[in-house]
Amino acid sequence: DAKTTQPTSMDCAEGRAANLPCNHSTISGNEYVYWYRQIHSQGPQYIIHGLKNNETNEMASLIITEDRKSSTLILPHATLRDTAVYYCIVRVAMGGGSEKLVFGKGTKLTVNP
Amino acid sequence: DGGITQSPKYLFRKEGQNVTLSCEQNLNHDAMYWYRQDPGQGLRLIYYSQIVNDFQKGDIAEGYSVSREKKESFPLTVTSAQKNPTAFYLCASSVTGVAKNIQYFGAGTRLSVL
C-alpha cells in the first residue's frame, strides 16, 4: 500500500549534490512528505519533512512541486557517509484515527569517491 | 544520552521456542512501534502502542505479541507460531500529535533460526 514511487538506485560523485526524486501523485492536501534514510544494518534515520513549502535543515533540502505530486530530496555536498537507502514516505491511515508510515524499498544511493 | 536501546543485537531461536526482543527508550515518547525488515525490502509494521497499557496490531502481527506496561519499554515476543522469524527487527518511538510521524529508531536486533 505504498503511495510513493522512487528509483531503485542512484549514483553520485563525492562532493556533488545528490538529487533524489519521489512521485506521490495521490497525496492528499493535508498530507506531509517524510524522508528517512537507512545506512546498512542500522535503524532508519529521519531526515526532513514538508507539506507544500520547500524545507531546509542541516542535513538536506526538500523541494516539493506546486501541485505536490512529486518532491526531490537534495543532499548539497554528498559524502561517502551518505551512502544509504533513502525512503520517501507519505503516511497511510489505519482507521480509528491512527496512521502509519509505509517504508517501501526506497532508493539505494551510492556516493562514489 | 537520549535514545532507543534494542537488545540483544543478535539472537538465535530454536525450533518451537519463544524469544523476546527488548526495546527501551528514554525520550519520554508516548508512542512506540515494532517493524520487521527482510533482506532488500522495506519495513513492515508489526505492532504499535500510543499509550501505556494499550497497543494495536500492525500489518503482520500474526506470530508476535507485545506488552506496554511501562512508558519506556515495549518488548516484542516472537512466538513459535511465527514460522519464518528470520529478519531484522526494528523498534521506534515518537511523540503523539502533530510530530507523530517523526520516528526515532533503535539499532535493531537480527534474529536467526538455528
PDB file of C-alpha atoms in Angstrom:
ATOM      1  CA  ASP A   1       0.000   0.000   0.000  1.00  0.00           C
ATOM      2  CA  ALA A   2       2.953   2.311  -0.627  1.00  0.00           C
ATOM      3  CA  LYS A   3       1.839   5.663  -2.011  1.00  0.00           C
ATOM      4  CA  THR A   4       5.192   6.786  -3.357  1.00  0.00           C
ATOM      5  CA  THR A   5       7.408   5.834  -6.303  1.00  0.00           C
ATOM      6  CA  GLN A   6      11.197   6.127  -6.217  1.00  0.00           C
ATOM      7  CA  PRO A   7      14.010   4.961  -8.487  1.00  0.00           C
ATOM      8  CA  THR A   8      15.627   1.763  -7.295  1.00  0.00           C
ATOM      9  CA  SER A   9      19.151   3.116  -7.283  1.00  0.00           C
ATOM     10  CA  MET A  10      21.236   6.213  -7.996  1.00  0.00           C
ATOM     11  CA  ASP A  11      24.913   7.132  -8.036  1.00  0.00           C
ATOM     12  CA  CYS A  12      26.546  10.404  -7.087  1.00  0.00           C
ATOM     13  CA  ALA A  13      30.124  11.674  -7.015  1.00  0.00           C
ATOM     14  CA  GLU A  14      31.521  12.704  -3.677  1.00  0.00           C
ATOM     15  CA  GLY A  15      31.216  16.469  -3.151  1.00  0.00           C
ATOM     16  CA  ARG A  16      28.461  16.864  -5.703  1.00  0.00           C
ATOM     17  CA  ALA A  17      24.783  17.396  -4.982  1.00  0.00           C
ATOM     18  CA  ALA A  18      22.603  14.299  -4.809  1.00  0.00           C
ATOM     19  CA  ASN A  19      19.047  14.830  -6.039  1.00  0.00           C
ATOM     20  CA  LEU A  20      16.656  12.037  -5.107  1.00  0.00           C
ATOM     21  CA  PRO A  21      13.217  12.187  -6.774  1.00  0.00           C
ATOM     22  CA  CYS A  22       9.928  10.866  -5.460  1.00  0.00           C
ATOM     23  CA  ASN A  23       6.484  10.712  -7.021  1.00  0.00           C
ATOM     24  CA  HIS A  24       3.415  10.860  -4.774  1.00  0.00           C
ATOM     25  CA  SER A  25       0.644  11.676  -7.248  1.00  0.00           C
ATOM     26  CA  THR A  26      -2.202  10.588  -4.916  1.00  0.00           C
ATOM     27  CA  ILE A  27      -1.143  12.711  -1.972  1.00  0.00           C
ATOM     28  CA  SER A  28      -3.954  14.474  -0.129  1.00  0.00           C
ATOM     29  CA  GLY A  29      -3.982  18.169   0.643  1.00  0.00           C
ATOM     30  CA  ASN A  30      -3.087  17.798   4.303  1.00  0.00           C
ATOM     31  CA  GLU A  31      -0.529  15.002   3.987  1.00  0.00           C
ATOM     32  CA  TYR A  32       3.123  15.605   4.678  1.00  0.00           C
ATOM     33  CA  VAL A  33       6.008  14.020   2.796  1.00  0.00           C
ATOM     34  CA  TYR A  34       8.676  12.461   5.015  1.00  0.00           C
ATOM     35  CA  TRP A  35      12.203  11.395   4.123  1.00  0.00           C
ATOM     36  CA  TYR A  36      14.226   8.866   6.061  1.00  0.00           C
ATOM     37  CA  ARG A  37      17.455   7.077   5.279  1.00  0.00           C
ATOM     38  CA  GLN A  38      18.893   3.757   6.367  1.00  0.00           C
ATOM     39  CA  ILE A  39      22.580   3.055   6.390  1.00  0.00           C
ATOM     40  CA  HIS A  40      23.339  -0.622   6.008  1.00  0.00           C
ATOM     41  CA  SER A  41      22.296  -2.748   9.008  1.00  0.00           C
ATOM     42  CA  GLN A  42      21.246   0.268  11.064  1.00  0.00           C
ATOM     43  CA  GLY A  43      17.878   1.709  12.025  1.00  0.00           C
ATOM     44  CA  PRO A  44      16.336   4.348   9.738  1.00  0.00           C
ATOM     45  CA  GLN A  45      17.120   7.978  10.459  1.00  0.00           C
ATOM     46  CA  TYR A  46      14.659  10.832  10.000  1.00  0.00           C
ATOM     47  CA  ILE A  47      15.929  13.486   7.560  1.00  0.00           C
ATOM     48  CA  ILE A  48      13.242  16.046   6.806  1.00  0.00           C
ATOM     49  CA  HIS A  49       9.547  16.506   6.100  1.00  0.00           C
ATOM     50  CA  GLY A  50       7.351  19.063   4.344  1.00  0.00           C
ATOM     51  CA  LEU A  51       3.809  19.927   3.357  1.00  0.00           C
ATOM     52  CA  LYS A  52       3.965  22.378   0.454  1.00  0.00           C
ATOM     53  CA  ASN A  53       6.771  24.838   1.066  1.00  0.00           C
ATOM     54  CA  ASN A  54      10.384  23.975   0.420  1.00  0.00           C
ATOM     55  CA  GLU A  55      12.218  22.989   3.573  1.00  0.00           C
ATOM     56  CA  THR A  56      15.883  23.002   4.585  1.00  0.00           C
ATOM     57  CA  ASN A  57      17.702  21.727   7.625  1.00  0.00           C
ATOM     58  CA  GLU A  58      21.271  20.819   8.495  1.00  0.00           C
ATOM     59  CA  MET A  59      21.034  17.522   6.633  1.00  0.00           C
ATOM     60  CA  ALA A  60      19.166  18.271   3.424  1.00  0.00           C
ATOM     61  CA  SER A  61      16.709  20.349   1.434  1.00  0.00           C
ATOM     62  CA  LEU A  62      13.270  19.242   0.320  1.00  0.00           C
ATOM     63  CA  ILE A  63      11.731  20.685  -2.808  1.00  0.00           C
ATOM     64  CA  ILE A  64       8.008  19.978  -3.315  1.00  0.00           C
ATOM     65  CA  THR A  65       6.348  20.800  -6.633  1.00  0.00           C
ATOM     66  CA  GLU A  66       3.494  23.266  -6.658  1.00  0.00           C
ATOM     67  CA  ASP A  67       0.954  20.532  -7.431  1.00  0.00           C
ATOM     68  CA  ARG A  68       2.525  18.433  -4.604  1.00  0.00           C
ATOM     69  CA  LYS A  69       2.628  15.344  -6.802  1.00  0.00           C
ATOM     70  CA  SER A  70       6.377  14.984  -6.544  1.00  0.00           C
ATOM     71  CA  SER A  71       9.312  16.060  -4.457  1.00  0.00           C
ATOM     72  CA  THR A  72      13.110  16.000  -4.516  1.00  0.00           C
ATOM     73  CA  LEU A  73      15.457  15.473  -1.618  1.00  0.00           C
ATOM     74  CA  ILE A  74      18.725  17.326  -2.119  1.00  0.00           C
ATOM     75  CA  LEU A  75      21.952  16.473  -0.309  1.00  0.00           C
ATOM     76  CA  PRO A  76      24.004  19.530  -1.293  1.00  0.00           C
ATOM     77  CA  HIS A  77      27.513  18.088  -0.903  1.00  0.00           C
ATOM     78  CA  ALA A  78      27.308  14.308  -0.756  1.00  0.00           C
ATOM     79  CA  THR A  79      29.947  12.414   1.219  1.00  0.00           C
ATOM     80  CA  LEU A  80      30.757   8.720   1.322  1.00  0.00           C
ATOM     81  CA  ARG A  81      28.831   8.514   4.600  1.00  0.00           C
ATOM     82  CA  ASP A  82      25.649   9.484   2.745  1.00  0.00           C
ATOM     83  CA  THR A  83      25.626   6.102   1.013  1.00  0.00           C
ATOM     84  CA  ALA A  84      22.329   4.607   2.187  1.00  0.00           C
ATOM     85  CA  VAL A  85      18.785   3.675   1.209  1.00  0.00           C
ATOM     86  CA  TYR A  86      16.583   6.759   1.125  1.00  0.00           C
ATOM     87  CA  TYR A  87      12.838   6.390   1.790  1.00  0.00           C
ATOM     88  CA  CYS A  88      10.204   8.870   0.648  1.00  0.00           C
ATOM     89  CA  ILE A  89       7.064   8.326   2.725  1.00  0.00           C
ATOM     90  CA  VAL A  90       3.517   9.577   2.870  1.00  0.00           C
ATOM     91  CA  ARG A  91       1.507   8.462   5.880  1.00  0.00           C
ATOM     92  CA  VAL A  92      -1.324   5.955   5.474  1.00  0.00           C
ATOM     93  CA  ALA A  93      -4.493   5.967   7.553  1.00  0.00           C
ATOM     94  CA  MET A  94      -5.034   2.776   9.573  1.00  0.00           C
ATOM     95  CA  GLY A  95      -8.529   3.521  10.832  1.00  0.00           C
ATOM     96  CA  GLY A  96      -9.582   4.734  14.243  1.00  0.00           C
ATOM     97  CA  GLY A  97      -7.642   7.930  13.727  1.00  0.00           C
ATOM     98  CA  SER A  98      -4.309   6.137  13.619  1.00  0.00           C
ATOM     99  CA  GLU A  99      -1.761   6.471  10.858  1.00  0.00           C
ATOM    100  CA  LYS A 100       1.368   4.650   9.831  1.00  0.00           C
ATOM    101  CA  LEU A 101       4.454   5.301   7.782  1.00  0.00           C
ATOM    102  CA  VAL A 102       4.863   2.881   4.877  1.00  0.00           C
ATOM    103  CA  PHE A 103       8.506   2.216   4.133  1.00  0.00           C
ATOM    104  CA  GLY A 104       8.770   0.937   0.554  1.00  0.00           C
ATOM    105  CA  LYS A 105      12.032  -0.267  -0.955  1.00  0.00           C
ATOM    106  CA  GLY A 106      13.432   3.263  -1.290  1.00  0.00           C
ATOM    107  CA  THR A 107      16.344   4.459  -3.434  1.00  0.00           C
ATOM    108  CA  LYS A 108      19.790   2.998  -2.879  1.00  0.00           C
ATOM    109  CA  LEU A 109      22.158   5.979  -3.167  1.00  0.00           C
ATOM    110  CA  THR A 110      25.815   5.173  -3.690  1.00  0.00           C
ATOM    111  CA  VAL A 111      28.268   8.036  -3.289  1.00  0.00           C
ATOM    112  CA  ASN A 112      31.455   7.313  -5.205  1.00  0.00           C
ATOM    113  CA  PRO A 113      34.901   8.765  -4.435  1.00  0.00           C
TER     114      PRO A 113
ATOM    115  CA  ASP B   1      22.334  10.163  26.014  1.00  0.00           C
ATOM    116  CA  GLY B   2      18.724  10.074  24.938  1.00  0.00           C
ATOM    117  CA  GLY B   3      17.705   7.364  22.563  1.00  0.00           C
ATOM    118  CA  ILE B   4      16.311   3.924  21.916  1.00  0.00           C
ATOM    119  CA  THR B   5      18.141   0.814  23.008  1.00  0.00           C
ATOM    120  CA  GLN B   6      17.433  -2.564  21.491  1.00  0.00           C
ATOM    121  CA  SER B   7      18.872  -5.775  22.827  1.00  0.00           C
ATOM    122  CA  PRO B   8      20.306  -8.152  22.021  1.00  0.00           C
ATOM    123  CA  LYS B   9      21.942  -7.169  18.750  1.00  0.00           C
ATOM    124  CA  TYR B  10      21.906 -10.777  17.538  1.00  0.00           C
ATOM    125  CA  LEU B  11      19.518 -13.514  18.650  1.00  0.00           C
ATOM    126  CA  PHE B  12      19.129 -17.147  17.705  1.00  0.00           C
ATOM    127  CA  ARG B  13      15.899 -19.067  18.075  1.00  0.00           C
ATOM    128  CA  LYS B  14      15.489 -22.801  18.276  1.00  0.00           C
ATOM    129  CA  GLU B  15      12.534 -24.588  16.729  1.00  0.00           C
ATOM    130  CA  GLY B  16       9.399 -24.196  18.869  1.00  0.00           C
ATOM    131  CA  GLN B  17      10.951 -21.584  21.128  1.00  0.00           C
ATOM    132  CA  ASN B  18       9.574 -18.183  22.086  1.00  0.00           C
ATOM    133  CA  VAL B  19      12.089 -15.352  22.197  1.00  0.00           C
ATOM    134  CA  THR B  20      11.719 -11.802  23.473  1.00  0.00           C
ATOM    135  CA  LEU B  21      13.349  -8.730  21.970  1.00  0.00           C
ATOM    136  CA  SER B  22      13.883  -5.777  24.252  1.00  0.00           C
ATOM    137  CA  CYS B  23      13.226  -2.124  23.391  1.00  0.00           C
ATOM    138  CA  GLU B  24      13.778   0.694  25.868  1.00  0.00           C
ATOM    139  CA  GLN B  25      13.564   4.450  25.266  1.00  0.00           C
ATOM    140  CA  ASN B  26      14.420   7.428  27.437  1.00  0.00           C
ATOM    141  CA  LEU B  27      12.996  10.058  25.108  1.00  0.00           C
ATOM    142  CA  ASN B  28       9.751  10.350  27.086  1.00  0.00           C
ATOM    143  CA  HIS B  29       7.822   9.366  23.965  1.00  0.00           C
ATOM    144  CA  ASP B  30       4.277   8.085  24.280  1.00  0.00           C
ATOM    145  CA  ALA B  31       4.210   6.067  21.049  1.00  0.00           C
ATOM    146  CA  MET B  32       6.339   3.029  20.274  1.00  0.00           C
ATOM    147  CA  TYR B  33       6.497   0.733  17.238  1.00  0.00           C
ATOM    148  CA  TRP B  34       7.904  -2.598  16.094  1.00  0.00           C
ATOM    149  CA  TYR B  35       8.892  -3.222  12.485  1.00  0.00           C
ATOM    150  CA  ARG B  36      10.239  -6.219  10.639  1.00  0.00           C
ATOM    151  CA  GLN B  37      12.657  -5.897   7.707  1.00  0.00           C
ATOM    152  CA  ASP B  38      13.542  -8.741   5.345  1.00  0.00           C
ATOM    153  CA  PRO B  39      16.621  -8.542   3.094  1.00  0.00           C
ATOM    154  CA  GLY B  40      16.258  -5.958   0.316  1.00  0.00           C
ATOM    155  CA  GLN B  41      12.804  -4.984   1.499  1.00  0.00           C
ATOM    156  CA  GLY B  42      11.224  -2.042   3.264  1.00  0.00           C
ATOM    157  CA  LEU B  43       9.942  -2.094   6.825  1.00  0.00           C
ATOM    158  CA  ARG B  44       6.640  -3.689   7.760  1.00  0.00           C
ATOM    159  CA  LEU B  45       4.725  -2.703  10.891  1.00  0.00           C
ATOM    160  CA  ILE B  46       4.146  -5.490  13.429  1.00  0.00           C
ATOM    161  CA  TYR B  47       2.611  -3.728  16.447  1.00  0.00           C
ATOM    162  CA  TYR B  48       2.376  -0.207  17.765  1.00  0.00           C
ATOM    163  CA  SER B  49       1.392   1.426  21.028  1.00  0.00           C
ATOM    164  CA  GLN B  50       0.274   5.001  21.523  1.00  0.00           C
ATOM    165  CA  ILE B  51      -0.017   4.872  25.286  1.00  0.00           C
ATOM    166  CA  VAL B  52       0.846   2.661  28.227  1.00  0.00           C
ATOM    167  CA  ASN B  53      -1.300  -0.475  28.586  1.00  0.00           C
ATOM    168  CA  ASP B  54      -2.645  -0.145  25.050  1.00  0.00           C
ATOM    169  CA  PHE B  55      -1.370  -1.483  21.734  1.00  0.00           C
ATOM    170  CA  GLN B  56      -2.676  -2.316  18.270  1.00  0.00           C
ATOM    171  CA  LYS B  57      -1.806  -4.816  15.583  1.00  0.00           C
ATOM    172  CA  GLY B  58       0.013  -3.637  12.515  1.00  0.00           C
ATOM    173  CA  ASP B  59       0.166  -5.335   9.142  1.00  0.00           C
ATOM    174  CA  ILE B  60       1.936  -8.547  10.155  1.00  0.00           C
ATOM    175  CA  ALA B  61       1.055  -9.205  13.814  1.00  0.00           C
ATOM    176  CA  GLU B  62       0.449 -12.955  13.494  1.00  0.00           C
ATOM    177  CA  GLY B  63       3.003 -14.954  15.469  1.00  0.00           C
ATOM    178  CA  TYR B  64       4.081 -11.957  17.548  1.00  0.00           C
ATOM    179  CA  SER B  65       2.972 -10.497  20.879  1.00  0.00           C
ATOM    180  CA  VAL B  66       3.817  -7.302  22.763  1.00  0.00           C
ATOM    181  CA  SER B  67       3.208  -5.622  26.089  1.00  0.00           C
ATOM    182  CA  ARG B  68       3.391  -1.986  27.194  1.00  0.00           C
ATOM    183  CA  GLU B  69       3.435  -1.946  30.985  1.00  0.00           C
ATOM    184  CA  LYS B  70       5.803   0.997  31.191  1.00  0.00           C
ATOM    185  CA  LYS B  71       6.170   4.077  29.024  1.00  0.00           C
ATOM    186  CA  GLU B  72       9.836   3.353  28.485  1.00  0.00           C
ATOM    187  CA  SER B  73       9.540  -0.274  27.440  1.00  0.00           C
ATOM    188  CA  PHE B  74       7.882  -2.151  24.565  1.00  0.00           C
ATOM    189  CA  PRO B  75       9.158  -5.751  24.380  1.00  0.00           C
ATOM    190  CA  LEU B  76       8.323  -7.949  21.398  1.00  0.00           C
ATOM    191  CA  THR B  77       7.915 -11.710  21.738  1.00  0.00           C
ATOM    192  CA  VAL B  78       8.389 -13.829  18.653  1.00  0.00           C
ATOM    193  CA  THR B  79       6.325 -16.937  19.345  1.00  0.00           C
ATOM    194  CA  SER B  80       6.669 -20.441  17.976  1.00  0.00           C
ATOM    195  CA  ALA B  81       3.647 -19.668  15.795  1.00  0.00           C
ATOM    196  CA  GLN B  82       5.831 -17.381  13.667  1.00  0.00           C
ATOM    197  CA  LYS B  83       7.140 -19.895  11.169  1.00  0.00           C
ATOM    198  CA  ASN B  84       9.568 -17.596   9.380  1.00  0.00           C
ATOM    199  CA  PRO B  85      11.062 -15.373  12.075  1.00  0.00           C
ATOM    200  CA  THR B  86      14.462 -14.755  10.478  1.00  0.00           C
ATOM    201  CA  ALA B  87      14.627 -10.997   9.913  1.00  0.00           C
ATOM    202  CA  PHE B  88      15.948  -7.663  11.153  1.00  0.00           C
ATOM    203  CA  TYR B  89      13.660  -6.225  13.857  1.00  0.00           C
ATOM    204  CA  LEU B  90      13.494  -2.501  14.474  1.00  0.00           C
ATOM    205  CA  CYS B  91      11.879  -0.615  17.336  1.00  0.00           C
ATOM    206  CA  ALA B  92      10.938   3.058  17.087  1.00  0.00           C
ATOM    207  CA  SER B  93       9.302   5.721  19.198  1.00  0.00           C
ATOM    208  CA  SER B  94       7.676   9.083  18.616  1.00  0.00           C
ATOM    209  CA  VAL B  95       5.623  11.736  20.294  1.00  0.00           C
ATOM    210  CA  THR B  96       1.915  11.716  19.596  1.00  0.00           C
ATOM    211  CA  GLY B  97       0.126  14.595  17.946  1.00  0.00           C
ATOM    212  CA  VAL B  98       1.446  16.717  15.105  1.00  0.00           C
ATOM    213  CA  ALA B  99       5.006  15.371  15.113  1.00  0.00           C
ATOM    214  CA  LYS B 100       3.995  11.729  15.483  1.00  0.00           C
ATOM    215  CA  ASN B 101       5.451  10.672  12.163  1.00  0.00           C
ATOM    216  CA  ILE B 102       8.984  11.662  13.122  1.00  0.00           C
ATOM    217  CA  GLN B 103      10.085   8.340  14.484  1.00  0.00           C
ATOM    218  CA  TYR B 104      13.362   7.563  16.207  1.00  0.00           C
ATOM    219  CA  PHE B 105      14.749   4.099  15.627  1.00  0.00           C
ATOM    220  CA  GLY B 106      16.944   1.764  17.578  1.00  0.00           C
ATOM    221  CA  ALA B 107      19.911  -0.093  16.082  1.00  0.00           C
ATOM    222  CA  GLY B 108      17.881  -3.262  15.548  1.00  0.00           C
ATOM    223  CA  THR B 109      18.002  -6.918  16.513  1.00  0.00           C
ATOM    224  CA  ARG B 110      18.914  -9.545  13.939  1.00  0.00           C
ATOM    225  CA  LEU B 111      17.039 -12.774  14.626  1.00  0.00           C
ATOM    226  CA  SER B 112      18.038 -16.076  13.085  1.00  0.00           C
ATOM    227  CA  VAL B 113      16.694 -19.605  13.413  1.00  0.00           C
ATOM    228  CA  LEU B 114      19.039 -22.413  14.450  1.00  0.00           C
TER     229      LEU B 114
END
